[in-house]
Amino acid sequence: MFTSTIDTATEFEKRFEKINTHVFDNSANASKAVAQQIAALIKEKQSQNKTCVLGLATGSSPKSLYAELVRLHREEQLSFKNVITFNLDEYYPMKAESIHSYVRFMNEQLFDHIDILKENIHIPDGTLAKNEIAGFCTQYEDQIEKTGGIDLQILGIGGNGHIGFNESGSLQNSKTRLVALDHSTRIAASKEFEGLKNTPRTAITLGVHKIMEAKRVILLAWGESKSAIIAKAVEEGLTNLVPASFLQEHQHVDFILDKEAASKLTRINKPWLVEEVNWTDKLISKAVLDLAISLEKPILMLTDADYIENGMSDLLAQMGPAYDINIRIFNKLQNTITGWPGGKPGADDSKRPERALPAKKRVLIFSPHPDDDIISMGGTFKRLHEQGHEVHVAYQTSGNIAVADDEAIRFAKFITDYNEAFGISCDEAQSIYNKSFDFLKTKEIGGIDIPELRKIKGIIRRGEARATSHFVGLPDIQIHFMNLPFYETGAIEKNPLGAEDIALTIDLIEQIKPHQIYAAGDLADPHGTHKVCLDAVFEALKQIKHKDFMKDCWLWLYRGAWQEWGIDEIDMAVPMGPDQVIEKRFGIFKHQSQKDGVVFQGSDSREFWQRAEDRNRETAELYDKLGLAHYAAMEAFVKWEY
């Protein structure tokens, strides 16, 4: 059985859930727990002189699991010689040696680092002729049967609820087959292929029927981006629109989640509907705001009947009447709004989000990529500078992989043309251009650039970031390019956060000694760049929080271009007028390499400035609908206790 640091819910509290769910504080601890289960199964089979048949998944979810299994092999001598594996799927067509193939993924993540016998590894073949696929799929299932069936199947879950590549609409009796990939699945994978147009349209997948025949199933899900589909699969009815919901009928299945992936489960998201709760200020805010939004009512228009009819009668009994609760939450939300993100000098700050003193603060804005600062908090960024604070911006990574190849080669050609126009002799510049041009002729989609090309792309993004900071008004001395080492792999796949990344972060904080730190608080993907950059900040603050200057330092988290904080989470909302919205747009325009044909655009045709404006407008509209002042736009922040 699983024992987690968070999952202490009783069976009564889980009564909305139709699948066993276990919630861990983070994906690393969850993966260690699953690895221990796998290790125990392997050892049990070894003691019986039997083979252990594992069904394995790919994608980001099992990466930390495979890393832990490798550690168990290296440090605790866990042997895999009795293990037979069958992978769930493979893109089609796909060469085994391609950087995108699941053959390569499994070798790099697991097989090359353990003592498994090569003949015991089975992965769907993406190189077959189409007329060979049906026969191969039948043979694949026969091989599983001959081993006695899968002892333990590891799964991830797609944003549309797919398991393997069994997309929405797949049937419970579906066999191993060639499938067309859902548009949303291709969007999710498109960043690996440098755009949707390059992303495969088909794949070979193990069928739902074979997955359901596994003796045991463990599904892994990490991050906020999986929370909505997890709630559907676990709590709603059985439907082929969410193939993961079929697992409700499996006799031995566990969903292993981090707290972000579990955040929309009823017992976590709306615990007052599940059990008698301790009505803390935070929980009251969450419940009342959720009620107002679901009923489409301003806060002050909620009635006693609204509370009673929506499972909140105990709150009404303890804190009511509704009028009193409404006023309390309305005032609390009203107090999050401020035009003074650095604090208003000479004002009573007892109900303001930020302190009035010191009147002039040192501010450090961490930006994971070279444009996150202006996209996510550009209005606040500019206002902090205009209100006299000493604002520093730190670009944590170079962002070089997000520059299109043709943009980089155009830039390199500009240099050679510039030299020629002004009679500057520079054979090295021409050589770099020629080398880059020749490399791009044979570069595989999503392939790793040569160092020269990566440096050119980094220079482009650095110049754009500097232009934005100059637009805001910052001098060069307050613009910091960190180039954290974890990012510099030249590929989508990054290295784990390391000691050098944290040391660079600590050095910068100690150099500036800020009163305010702003960081990207995106929790959607635990392996994503934003989350790794946030972890670097968290770890740095953990190591130096005992220092005197840190006693006066507050940490504010903003969100990236893709989503916003929940209204109940917001501690500070900085309003913007129409003119300030336009100013922010002009700041975003400085990032010319990220306009129009963005490498990781996916299916969303909006440019970053449009996404940012839409999100900021929607936040302001939500405040308006709840009965507060109406603004053109708002940027939202959460104060984080470290």
PDB file of C-alpha atoms in Angstrom, residues 15-16 270-277 279 287 290-291 295 304-317:
ATOM      1  CA  ARG A  15     -16.719   8.957  -1.298  1.00  0.00           C
ATOM      2  CA  PHE A  16     -16.869  11.080  -4.465  1.00  0.00           C
ATOM      3  CA  LYS A 270     -14.540  21.762  -2.067  1.00  0.00           C
ATOM      4  CA  PRO A 271     -14.025  19.906   1.212  1.00  0.00           C
ATOM      5  CA  TRP A 272     -17.156  21.486   2.734  1.00  0.00           C
ATOM      6  CA  LEU A 273     -19.204  19.246   0.435  1.00  0.00           C
ATOM      7  CA  VAL A 274     -17.486  16.151   1.800  1.00  0.00           C
ATOM      8  CA  GLU A 275     -17.121  16.599   5.530  1.00  0.00           C
ATOM      9  CA  GLU A 276     -17.503  19.022   8.392  1.00  0.00           C
ATOM     10  CA  VAL A 277     -14.618  21.461   8.015  1.00  0.00           C
ATOM     11  CA  TRP A 279     -13.795  27.221   8.547  1.00  0.00           C
ATOM     12  CA  ALA A 287     -16.188  28.729  -0.601  1.00  0.00           C
ATOM     13  CA  ASP A 290     -16.784  29.783  -5.608  1.00  0.00           C
ATOM     14  CA  LEU A 291     -20.469  30.155  -4.718  1.00  0.00           C
ATOM     15  CA  LEU A 295     -24.318  31.355  -9.285  1.00  0.00           C
ATOM     16  CA  ASP A 304     -28.980  32.615   3.107  1.00  0.00           C
ATOM     17  CA  ALA A 305     -30.831  30.331   0.687  1.00  0.00           C
ATOM     18  CA  ASP A 306     -27.834  30.321  -1.671  1.00  0.00           C
ATOM     19  CA  TYR A 307     -25.598  29.081   1.141  1.00  0.00           C
ATOM     20  CA  ILE A 308     -28.059  26.422   2.321  1.00  0.00           C
ATOM     21  CA  GLU A 309     -28.868  25.086  -1.153  1.00  0.00           C
ATOM     22  CA  ASN A 310     -25.174  24.710  -2.051  1.00  0.00           C
ATOM     23  CA  GLY A 311     -23.869  22.688   0.896  1.00  0.00           C
ATOM     24  CA  MET A 312     -22.712  25.617   3.046  1.00  0.00           C
ATOM     25  CA  SER A 313     -25.372  25.646   5.765  1.00  0.00           C
ATOM     26  CA  ASP A 314     -22.817  24.900   8.490  1.00  0.00           C
ATOM     27  CA  LEU A 315     -20.850  28.020   7.490  1.00  0.00           C
ATOM     28  CA  LEU A 316     -24.078  29.996   7.684  1.00  0.00           C
ATOM     29  CA  ALA A 317     -24.836  28.526  11.110  1.00  0.00           C
TER      30      ALA A 317
END
